[in-house]
CSV table of C-alpha atoms in Angstrom, one decimal:
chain,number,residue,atom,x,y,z
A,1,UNK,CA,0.0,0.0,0.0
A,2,UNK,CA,2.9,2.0,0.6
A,3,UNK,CA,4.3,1.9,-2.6
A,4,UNK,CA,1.0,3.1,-4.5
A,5,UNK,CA,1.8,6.6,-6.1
A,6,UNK,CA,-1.4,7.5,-7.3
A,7,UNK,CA,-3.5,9.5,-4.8
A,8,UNK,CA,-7.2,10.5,-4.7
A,9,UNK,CA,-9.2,13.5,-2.7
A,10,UNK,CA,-12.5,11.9,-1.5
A,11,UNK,CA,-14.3,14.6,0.3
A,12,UNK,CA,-16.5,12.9,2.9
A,13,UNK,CA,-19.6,14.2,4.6
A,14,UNK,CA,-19.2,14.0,8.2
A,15,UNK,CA,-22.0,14.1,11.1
A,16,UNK,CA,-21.4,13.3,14.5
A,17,UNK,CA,-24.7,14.0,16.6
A,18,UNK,CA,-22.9,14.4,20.3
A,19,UNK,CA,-20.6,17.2,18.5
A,20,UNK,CA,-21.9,18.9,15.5
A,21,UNK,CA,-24.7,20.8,14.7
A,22,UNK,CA,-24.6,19.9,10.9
A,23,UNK,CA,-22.8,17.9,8.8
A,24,UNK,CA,-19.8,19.3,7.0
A,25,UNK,CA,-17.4,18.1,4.5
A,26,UNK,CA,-13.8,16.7,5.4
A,27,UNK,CA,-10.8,15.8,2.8
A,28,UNK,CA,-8.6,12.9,3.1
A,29,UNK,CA,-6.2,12.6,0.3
A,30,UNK,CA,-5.9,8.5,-0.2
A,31,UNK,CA,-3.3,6.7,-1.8
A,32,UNK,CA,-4.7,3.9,-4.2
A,33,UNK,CA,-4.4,1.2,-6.6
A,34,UNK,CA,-6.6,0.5,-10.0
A,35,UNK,CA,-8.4,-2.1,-8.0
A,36,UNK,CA,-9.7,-0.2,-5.2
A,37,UNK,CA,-13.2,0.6,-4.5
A,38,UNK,CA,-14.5,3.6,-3.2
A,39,UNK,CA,-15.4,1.4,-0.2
A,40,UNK,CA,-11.6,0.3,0.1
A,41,UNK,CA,-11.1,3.8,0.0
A,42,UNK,CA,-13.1,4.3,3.1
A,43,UNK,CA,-11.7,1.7,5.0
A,44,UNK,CA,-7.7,3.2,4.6
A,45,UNK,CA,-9.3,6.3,6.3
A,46,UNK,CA,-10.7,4.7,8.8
A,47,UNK,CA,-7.3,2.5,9.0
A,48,UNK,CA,-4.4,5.0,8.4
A,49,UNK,CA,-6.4,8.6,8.6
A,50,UNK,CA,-9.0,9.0,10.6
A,51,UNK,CA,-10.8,6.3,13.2
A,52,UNK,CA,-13.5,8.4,13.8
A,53,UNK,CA,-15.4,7.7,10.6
A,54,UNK,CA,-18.1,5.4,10.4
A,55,UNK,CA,-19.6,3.5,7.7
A,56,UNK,CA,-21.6,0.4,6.9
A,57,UNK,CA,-20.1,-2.6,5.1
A,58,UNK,CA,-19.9,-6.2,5.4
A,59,UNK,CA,-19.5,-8.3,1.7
A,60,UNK,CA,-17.6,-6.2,-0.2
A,61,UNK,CA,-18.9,-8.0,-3.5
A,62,UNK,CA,-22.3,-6.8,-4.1
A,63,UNK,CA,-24.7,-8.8,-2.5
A,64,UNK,CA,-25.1,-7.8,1.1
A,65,UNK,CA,-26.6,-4.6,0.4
A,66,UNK,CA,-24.6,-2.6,3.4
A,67,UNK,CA,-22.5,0.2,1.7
A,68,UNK,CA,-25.1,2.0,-0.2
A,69,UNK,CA,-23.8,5.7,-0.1
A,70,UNK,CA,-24.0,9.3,-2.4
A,71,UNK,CA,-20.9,8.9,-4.5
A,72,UNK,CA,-20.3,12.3,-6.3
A,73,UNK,CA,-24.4,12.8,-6.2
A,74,UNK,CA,-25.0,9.5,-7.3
A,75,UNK,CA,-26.7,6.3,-5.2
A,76,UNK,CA,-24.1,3.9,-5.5
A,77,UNK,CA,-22.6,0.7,-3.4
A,78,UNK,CA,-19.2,1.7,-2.4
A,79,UNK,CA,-17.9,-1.7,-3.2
A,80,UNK,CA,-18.8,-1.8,-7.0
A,81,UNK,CA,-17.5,1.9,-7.4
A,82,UNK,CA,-14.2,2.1,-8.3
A,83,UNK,CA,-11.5,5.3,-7.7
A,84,UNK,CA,-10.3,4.9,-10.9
A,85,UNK,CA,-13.1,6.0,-12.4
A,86,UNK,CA,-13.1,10.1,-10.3
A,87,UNK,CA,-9.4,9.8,-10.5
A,88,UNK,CA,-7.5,12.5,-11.4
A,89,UNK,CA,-10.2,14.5,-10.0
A,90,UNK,CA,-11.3,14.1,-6.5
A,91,UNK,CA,-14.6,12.6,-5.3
A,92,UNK,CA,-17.8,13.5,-2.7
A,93,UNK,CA,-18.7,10.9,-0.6
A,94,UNK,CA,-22.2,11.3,1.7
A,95,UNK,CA,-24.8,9.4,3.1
A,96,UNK,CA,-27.7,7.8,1.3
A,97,UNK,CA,-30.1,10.5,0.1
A,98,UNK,CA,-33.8,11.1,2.0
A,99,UNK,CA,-33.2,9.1,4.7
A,100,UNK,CA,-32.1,10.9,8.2
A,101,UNK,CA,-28.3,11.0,9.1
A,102,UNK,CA,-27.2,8.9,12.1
A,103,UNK,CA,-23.8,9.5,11.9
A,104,UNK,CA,-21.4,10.5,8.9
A,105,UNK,CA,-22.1,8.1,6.4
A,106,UNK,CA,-24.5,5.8,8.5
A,107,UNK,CA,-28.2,6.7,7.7
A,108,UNK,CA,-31.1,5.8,10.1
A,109,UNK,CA,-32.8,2.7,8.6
A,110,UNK,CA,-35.7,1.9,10.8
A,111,UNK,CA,-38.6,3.0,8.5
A,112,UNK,CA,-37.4,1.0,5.8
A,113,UNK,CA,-37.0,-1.8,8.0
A,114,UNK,CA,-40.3,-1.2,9.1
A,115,UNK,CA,-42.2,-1.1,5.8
A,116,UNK,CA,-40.1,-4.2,4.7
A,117,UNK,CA,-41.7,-6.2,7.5
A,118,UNK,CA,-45.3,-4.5,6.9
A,119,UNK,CA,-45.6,-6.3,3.5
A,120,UNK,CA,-44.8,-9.5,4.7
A,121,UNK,CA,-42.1,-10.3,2.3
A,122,UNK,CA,-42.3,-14.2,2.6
A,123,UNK,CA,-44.2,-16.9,0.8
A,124,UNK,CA,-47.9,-17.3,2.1
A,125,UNK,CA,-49.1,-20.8,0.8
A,126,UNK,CA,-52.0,-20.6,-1.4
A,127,UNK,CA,-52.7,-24.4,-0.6
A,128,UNK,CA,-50.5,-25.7,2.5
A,129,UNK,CA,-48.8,-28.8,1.9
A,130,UNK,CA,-47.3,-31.9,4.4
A,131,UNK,CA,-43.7,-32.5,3.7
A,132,UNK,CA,-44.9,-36.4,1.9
A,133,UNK,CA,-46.8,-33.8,-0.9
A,134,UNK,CA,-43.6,-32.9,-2.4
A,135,UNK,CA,-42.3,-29.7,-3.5
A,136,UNK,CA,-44.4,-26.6,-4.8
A,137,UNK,CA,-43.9,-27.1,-8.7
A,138,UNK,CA,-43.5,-23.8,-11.0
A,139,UNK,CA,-43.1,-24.1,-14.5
A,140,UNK,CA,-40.3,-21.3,-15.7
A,141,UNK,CA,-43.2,-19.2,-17.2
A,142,UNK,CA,-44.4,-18.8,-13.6
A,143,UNK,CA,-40.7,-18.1,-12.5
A,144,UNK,CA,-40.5,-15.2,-15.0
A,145,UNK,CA,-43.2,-13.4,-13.2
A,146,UNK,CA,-41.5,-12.4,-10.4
A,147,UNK,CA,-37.8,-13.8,-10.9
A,148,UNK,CA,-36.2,-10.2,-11.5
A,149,UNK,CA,-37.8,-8.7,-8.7
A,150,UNK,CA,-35.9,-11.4,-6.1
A,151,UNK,CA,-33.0,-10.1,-6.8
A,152,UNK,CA,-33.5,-6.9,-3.9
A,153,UNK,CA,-30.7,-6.8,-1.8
A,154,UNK,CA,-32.3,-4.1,0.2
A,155,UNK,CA,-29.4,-1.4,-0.3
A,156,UNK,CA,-32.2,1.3,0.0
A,157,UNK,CA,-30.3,2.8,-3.4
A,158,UNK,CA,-33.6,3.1,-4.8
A,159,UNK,CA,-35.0,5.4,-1.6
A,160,UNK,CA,-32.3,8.0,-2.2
A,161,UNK,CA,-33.1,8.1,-5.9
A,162,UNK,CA,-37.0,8.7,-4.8
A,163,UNK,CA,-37.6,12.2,-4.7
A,164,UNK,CA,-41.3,10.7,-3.7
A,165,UNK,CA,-39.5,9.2,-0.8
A,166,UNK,CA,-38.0,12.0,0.0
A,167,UNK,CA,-40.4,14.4,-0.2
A,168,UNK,CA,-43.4,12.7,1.9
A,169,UNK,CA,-42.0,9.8,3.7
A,170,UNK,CA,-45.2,7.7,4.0
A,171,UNK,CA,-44.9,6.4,0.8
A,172,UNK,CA,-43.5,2.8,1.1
A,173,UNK,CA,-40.9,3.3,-1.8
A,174,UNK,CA,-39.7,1.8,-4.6
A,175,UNK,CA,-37.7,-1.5,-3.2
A,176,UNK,CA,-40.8,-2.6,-0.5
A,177,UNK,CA,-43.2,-2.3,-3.0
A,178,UNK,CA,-41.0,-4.5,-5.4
A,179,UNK,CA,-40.8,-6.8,-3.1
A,180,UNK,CA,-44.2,-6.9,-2.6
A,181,UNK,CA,-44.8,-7.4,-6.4
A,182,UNK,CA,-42.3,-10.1,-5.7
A,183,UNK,CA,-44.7,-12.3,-3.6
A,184,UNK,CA,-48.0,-11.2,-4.8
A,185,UNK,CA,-46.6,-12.6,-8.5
A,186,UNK,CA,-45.0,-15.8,-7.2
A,187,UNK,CA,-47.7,-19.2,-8.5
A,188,UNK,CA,-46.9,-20.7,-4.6
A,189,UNK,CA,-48.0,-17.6,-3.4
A,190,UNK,CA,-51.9,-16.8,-1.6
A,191,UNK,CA,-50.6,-13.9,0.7
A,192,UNK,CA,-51.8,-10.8,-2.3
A,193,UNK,CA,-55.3,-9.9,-0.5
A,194,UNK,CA,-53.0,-9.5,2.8
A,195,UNK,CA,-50.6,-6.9,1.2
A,196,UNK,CA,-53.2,-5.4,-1.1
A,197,UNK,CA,-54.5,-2.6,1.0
A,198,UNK,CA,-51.7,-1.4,1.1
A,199,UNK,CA,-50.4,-1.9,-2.6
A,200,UNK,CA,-53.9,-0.3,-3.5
A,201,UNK,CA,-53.6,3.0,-1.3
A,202,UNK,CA,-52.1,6.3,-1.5
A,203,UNK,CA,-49.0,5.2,0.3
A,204,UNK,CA,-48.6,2.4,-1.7
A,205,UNK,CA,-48.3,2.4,-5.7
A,206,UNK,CA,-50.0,5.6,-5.9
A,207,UNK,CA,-47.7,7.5,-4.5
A,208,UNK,CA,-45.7,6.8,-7.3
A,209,UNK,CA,-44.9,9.4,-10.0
A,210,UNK,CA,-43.0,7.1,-12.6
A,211,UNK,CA,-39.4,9.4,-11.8
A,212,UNK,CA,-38.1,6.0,-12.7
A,213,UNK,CA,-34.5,6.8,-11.2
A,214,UNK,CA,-34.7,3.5,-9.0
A,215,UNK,CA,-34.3,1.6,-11.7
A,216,UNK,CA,-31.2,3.2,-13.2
A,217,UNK,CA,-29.9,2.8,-10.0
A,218,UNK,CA,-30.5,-0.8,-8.5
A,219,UNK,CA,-27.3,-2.6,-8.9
A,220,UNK,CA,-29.9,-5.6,-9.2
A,221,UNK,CA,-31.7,-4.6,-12.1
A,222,UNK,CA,-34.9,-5.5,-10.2
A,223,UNK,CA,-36.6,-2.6,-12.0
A,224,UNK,CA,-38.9,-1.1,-9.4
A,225,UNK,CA,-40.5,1.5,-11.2
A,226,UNK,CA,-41.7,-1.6,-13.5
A,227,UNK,CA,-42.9,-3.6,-10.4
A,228,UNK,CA,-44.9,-0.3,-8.8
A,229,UNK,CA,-46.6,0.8,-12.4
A,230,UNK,CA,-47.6,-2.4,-14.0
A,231,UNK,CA,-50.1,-2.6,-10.6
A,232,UNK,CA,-51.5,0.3,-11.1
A,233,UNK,CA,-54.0,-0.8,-13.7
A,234,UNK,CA,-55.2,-3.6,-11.6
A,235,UNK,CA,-55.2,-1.5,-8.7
A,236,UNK,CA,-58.0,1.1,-11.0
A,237,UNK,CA,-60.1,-1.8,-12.5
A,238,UNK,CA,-60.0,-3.4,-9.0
A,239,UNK,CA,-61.3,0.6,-7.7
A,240,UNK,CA,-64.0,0.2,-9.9
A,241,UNK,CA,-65.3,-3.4,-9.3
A,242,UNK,CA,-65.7,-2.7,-6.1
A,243,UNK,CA,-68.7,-0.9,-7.2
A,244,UNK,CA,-70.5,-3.4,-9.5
A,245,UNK,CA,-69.0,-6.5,-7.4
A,246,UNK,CA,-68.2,-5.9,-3.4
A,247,UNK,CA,-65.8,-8.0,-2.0
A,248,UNK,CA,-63.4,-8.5,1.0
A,249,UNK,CA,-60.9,-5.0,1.3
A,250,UNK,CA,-57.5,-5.3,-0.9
A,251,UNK,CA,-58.7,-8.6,-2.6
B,1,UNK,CA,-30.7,2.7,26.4
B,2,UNK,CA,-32.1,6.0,26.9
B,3,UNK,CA,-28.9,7.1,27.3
B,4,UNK,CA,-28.4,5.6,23.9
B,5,UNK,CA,-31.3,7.4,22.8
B,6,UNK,CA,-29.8,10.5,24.1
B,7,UNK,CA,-26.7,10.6,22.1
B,8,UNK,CA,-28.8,9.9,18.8
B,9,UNK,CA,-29.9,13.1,17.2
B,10,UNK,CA,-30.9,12.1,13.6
B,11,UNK,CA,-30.0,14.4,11.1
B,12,UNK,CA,-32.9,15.4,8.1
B,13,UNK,CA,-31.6,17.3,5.1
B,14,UNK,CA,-33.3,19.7,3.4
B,15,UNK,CA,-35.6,18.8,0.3
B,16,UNK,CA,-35.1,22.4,-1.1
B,17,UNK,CA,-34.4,22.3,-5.1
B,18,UNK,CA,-34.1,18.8,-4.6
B,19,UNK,CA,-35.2,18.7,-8.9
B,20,UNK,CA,-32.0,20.3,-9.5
B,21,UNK,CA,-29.7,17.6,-8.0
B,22,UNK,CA,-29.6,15.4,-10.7
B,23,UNK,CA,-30.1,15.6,-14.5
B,24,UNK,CA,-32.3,12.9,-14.0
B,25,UNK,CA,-34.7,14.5,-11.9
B,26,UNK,CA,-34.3,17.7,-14.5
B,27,UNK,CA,-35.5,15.6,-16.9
B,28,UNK,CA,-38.4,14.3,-15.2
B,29,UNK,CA,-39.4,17.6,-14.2
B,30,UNK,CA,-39.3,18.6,-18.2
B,31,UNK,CA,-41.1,15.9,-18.8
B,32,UNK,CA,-43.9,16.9,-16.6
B,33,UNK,CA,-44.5,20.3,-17.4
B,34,UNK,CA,-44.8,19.2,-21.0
B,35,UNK,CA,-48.4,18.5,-20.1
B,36,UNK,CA,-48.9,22.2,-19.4
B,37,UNK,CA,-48.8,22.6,-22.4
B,38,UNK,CA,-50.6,19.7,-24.0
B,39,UNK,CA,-53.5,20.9,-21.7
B,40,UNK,CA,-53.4,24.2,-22.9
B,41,UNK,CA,-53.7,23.0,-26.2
B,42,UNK,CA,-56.8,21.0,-25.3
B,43,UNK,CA,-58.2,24.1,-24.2
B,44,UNK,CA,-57.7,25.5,-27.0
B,45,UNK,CA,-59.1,23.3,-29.4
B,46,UNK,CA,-61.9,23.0,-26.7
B,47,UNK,CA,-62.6,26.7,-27.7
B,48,UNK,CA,-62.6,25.9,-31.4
B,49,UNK,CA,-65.4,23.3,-30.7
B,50,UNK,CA,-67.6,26.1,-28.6
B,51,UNK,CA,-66.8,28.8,-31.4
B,52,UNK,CA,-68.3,25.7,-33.7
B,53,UNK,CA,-71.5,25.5,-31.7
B,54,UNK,CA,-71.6,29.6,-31.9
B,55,UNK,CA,-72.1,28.7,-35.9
B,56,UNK,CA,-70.0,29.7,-38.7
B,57,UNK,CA,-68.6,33.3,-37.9
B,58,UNK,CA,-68.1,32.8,-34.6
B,59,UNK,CA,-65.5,29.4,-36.0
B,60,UNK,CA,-64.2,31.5,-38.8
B,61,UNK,CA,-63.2,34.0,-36.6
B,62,UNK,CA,-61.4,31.3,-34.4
B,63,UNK,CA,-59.8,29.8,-37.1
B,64,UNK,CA,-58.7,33.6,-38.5
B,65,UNK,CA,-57.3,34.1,-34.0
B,66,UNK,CA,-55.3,30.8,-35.0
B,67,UNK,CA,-53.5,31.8,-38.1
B,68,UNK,CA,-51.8,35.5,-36.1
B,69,UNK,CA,-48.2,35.4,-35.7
B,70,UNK,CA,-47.8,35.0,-31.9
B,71,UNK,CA,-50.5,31.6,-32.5
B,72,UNK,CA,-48.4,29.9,-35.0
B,73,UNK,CA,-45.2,30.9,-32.9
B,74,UNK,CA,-47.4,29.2,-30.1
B,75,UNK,CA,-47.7,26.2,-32.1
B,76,UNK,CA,-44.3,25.7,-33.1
B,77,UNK,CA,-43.4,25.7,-29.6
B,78,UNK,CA,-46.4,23.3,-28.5
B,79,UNK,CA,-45.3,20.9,-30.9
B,80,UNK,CA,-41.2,21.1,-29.8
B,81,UNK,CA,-43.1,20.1,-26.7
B,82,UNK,CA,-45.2,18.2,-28.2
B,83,UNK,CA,-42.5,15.6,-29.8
B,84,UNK,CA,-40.7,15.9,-26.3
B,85,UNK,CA,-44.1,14.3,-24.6
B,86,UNK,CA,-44.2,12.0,-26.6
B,87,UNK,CA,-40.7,10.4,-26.7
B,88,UNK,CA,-40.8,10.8,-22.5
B,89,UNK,CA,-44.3,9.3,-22.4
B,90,UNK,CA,-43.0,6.1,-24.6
B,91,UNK,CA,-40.3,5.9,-22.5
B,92,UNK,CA,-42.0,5.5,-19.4
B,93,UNK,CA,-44.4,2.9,-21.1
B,94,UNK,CA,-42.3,-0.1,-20.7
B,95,UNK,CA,-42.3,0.8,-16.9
B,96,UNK,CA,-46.1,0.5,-16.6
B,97,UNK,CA,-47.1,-2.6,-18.5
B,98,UNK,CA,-47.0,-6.3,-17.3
B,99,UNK,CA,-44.2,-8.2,-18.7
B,100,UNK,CA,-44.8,-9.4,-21.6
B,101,UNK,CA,-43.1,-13.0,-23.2
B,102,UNK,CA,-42.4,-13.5,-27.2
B,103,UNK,CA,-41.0,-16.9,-27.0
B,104,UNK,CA,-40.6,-17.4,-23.4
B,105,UNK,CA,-38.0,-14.9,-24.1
B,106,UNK,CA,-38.7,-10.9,-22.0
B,107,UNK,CA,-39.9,-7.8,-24.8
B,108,UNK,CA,-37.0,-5.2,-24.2
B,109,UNK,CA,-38.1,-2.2,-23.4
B,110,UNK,CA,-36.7,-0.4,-25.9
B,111,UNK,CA,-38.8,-2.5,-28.4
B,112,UNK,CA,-42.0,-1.1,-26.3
B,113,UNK,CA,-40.8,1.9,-26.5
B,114,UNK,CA,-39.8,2.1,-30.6
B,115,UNK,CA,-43.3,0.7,-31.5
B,116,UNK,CA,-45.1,2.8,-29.3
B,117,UNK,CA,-43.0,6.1,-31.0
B,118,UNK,CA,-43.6,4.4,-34.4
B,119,UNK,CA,-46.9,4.0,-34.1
B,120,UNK,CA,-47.7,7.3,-33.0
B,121,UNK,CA,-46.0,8.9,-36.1
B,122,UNK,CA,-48.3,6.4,-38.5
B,123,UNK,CA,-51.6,7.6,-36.6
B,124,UNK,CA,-50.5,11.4,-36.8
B,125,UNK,CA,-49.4,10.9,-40.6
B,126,UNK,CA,-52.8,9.2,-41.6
B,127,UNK,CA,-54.4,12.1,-39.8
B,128,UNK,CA,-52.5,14.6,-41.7
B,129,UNK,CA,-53.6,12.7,-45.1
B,130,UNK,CA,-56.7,12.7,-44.3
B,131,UNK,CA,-56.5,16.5,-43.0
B,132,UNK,CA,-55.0,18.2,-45.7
């Protein structure tokens, strides 16, 4: 690491609650290969620099969903952001958009989590089975329904490129409600009446402008914008049925 | 862990100009005031169908507040605007329809969006045939 003679600027947003009254920016002027991620980055200030910094990691290939962060304005995960790409000019580093700031780069998560558990994001059995019945067969049609939207790693990537989110944050936001496409398209699944009244209200797919950032974003390509709009015409015929034919609420 | 609590003090940024942050959101926000426009223009062809029920001065002299320089610079603009709603509304139009399977294989979106653009342009064309 020593011998690396290429250097970086990453400008890093810094908030500690118990000392500052707002968060300001700090330089630290990193040393770095062509292989290092911005999140690499990170950790040799935190190593060599500064110890004070905080930041949220753990896999550091992609898949954990931990180190979601504003890179120069963008949502990005650290570890698939490289510091070759800013380098020779220097880069801004800050916490996810919309959400509240716990500390520097460490956002409060606790509504997400929240919503994420709302929409019970797990297979209800349409028809339970005993273990002798076998497996739940799906033919690969019925996997393409809701395969892409698995992928969520719930980085919360797609919040900060919400400016619904953002704005008003009842609205349950781009990754939840993918999700809850997720289930609600799954064959196996009998759980959509449950999560409906809230898919069908303001806070859920109608609070949705079709911005469409979340899906540029997601490092998944789950598309959320795609799982959020393509309910919204079965959300208005199911609006007007209700009139001619009155069922049980969010069927 | 209230004195846990106590340390926290969560801190919310401002929303202010939050449009201008990102091309992205510029874009959108273009893209959403092109239906300004597209409703003024339904006014005004709105007004053309009332001058219509007025009988045949009342149009003529709608069709003669049409052809004034500041209308046809009007128009020109509405239909830079126009073209611009259009592309941005195609665009958008993979994003709100089901998936849909040609050979168990996933229609790209660009496809959605090409045809949707293409067709458009037909329908106005075979309007304008039958127009002029």
């Amino acid at each position: 690491m020593a011998d690396t003679t290429k250097t970086i600027e990453i400008e890093v947003l810094r908030y500690r609650p118990e000392q500052d009254k707002e968060p300001f920016f700090q330089t630290y002027t990193v040393p770095f290969e062509d292989d290092w991620s911005v999140l690499q980055g990170l950790q040799y200030i935190k190593d060599d620099l500064d110890g004070t910094l905080s930041f949220r990691w753990s896999c550091r290939m992609a898949i954990c969903g931990s180190c979601g962060m504003m890179i120069d304005g963008k949502p990005r995960l650290a570890c698939r952001t490289f510091l070759r790409h800013y380098h020779p000019n220097k880069l801004r580093v800050g916490p996810l958009e919309h959400f509240p700031i716990e500390r520097d780069l460490v956002v409060v998560v606790e509504d997400f989590i929240r919503k994420l558990e709302s929409i019970k994001p797990y297979i209800i059995p349409k028809e339970p089975r005993k273990l002798e019945q076998g497996e739940y067969l799906q033919t690969p049609a019925q996997l393409e329904q809701f395969r892409q939207f698995s992928g969520c790693i719930n980085c919360m990537l797609c919040y900060a490129a919400c400016p619904q989110y953002g704005l008003d944050s009842k609205f349950t936001g781009p990754g939840v409600l993918a999700l809850m496409h997720r289930y609600n398209a799954d064959s196996r699944d009998g759980g959509r009446g449950e999560r409906m009244a809230l898919g069908h209200s303001e806070e859920g797919f109608w609070g949705c402008t079709a911005v469409t950032y979340c899906s540029e974003v997601c490092p998944k390509d789950v598309d959320p914008a795609n799982a959020i709009n393509q309910n919204k015409m079965g959300s208005a015929i199911d609006y007007f049925l209700r009139f001619v034919a009155p069922r049980g609420a969010g069927k | 862990m209230s004195a846990q609590m106590d340390k926290r003090r969560p801190y919310v940024r401002s929303m202010n100009s939050w449009w201008k942050r990102d091309p992205f959101f510029v874009r959108y926000m273009v893209m959403e005031a092109t239906s300004v426009l597209v409703a003024l223009y339904a006014v005004i062809l709105l007004v053309g169908l009332l001058r219509l029920s007025q009988g045949e001065a009342a149009f003529n002299g709608w069709l003669g507040a049409l052809e004034s320089g500041p209308s046809i610079l009007l128009h020109v603009l509405i239909l830079v605007v126009f073209l611009y709603h259009l592309w941005s509304w195609f665009k958008v139009m993979p994003k709100t329809l089901p998936m849909i399977f040609v050979n168990g294989k996933k229609l790209p979106a660009d496809t959605i969006t090409y045809t949707g653009v293409l067709l458009a342009v037909v329908v106005n064309l075979i309007v304008l045939i039958i127009l002029v």
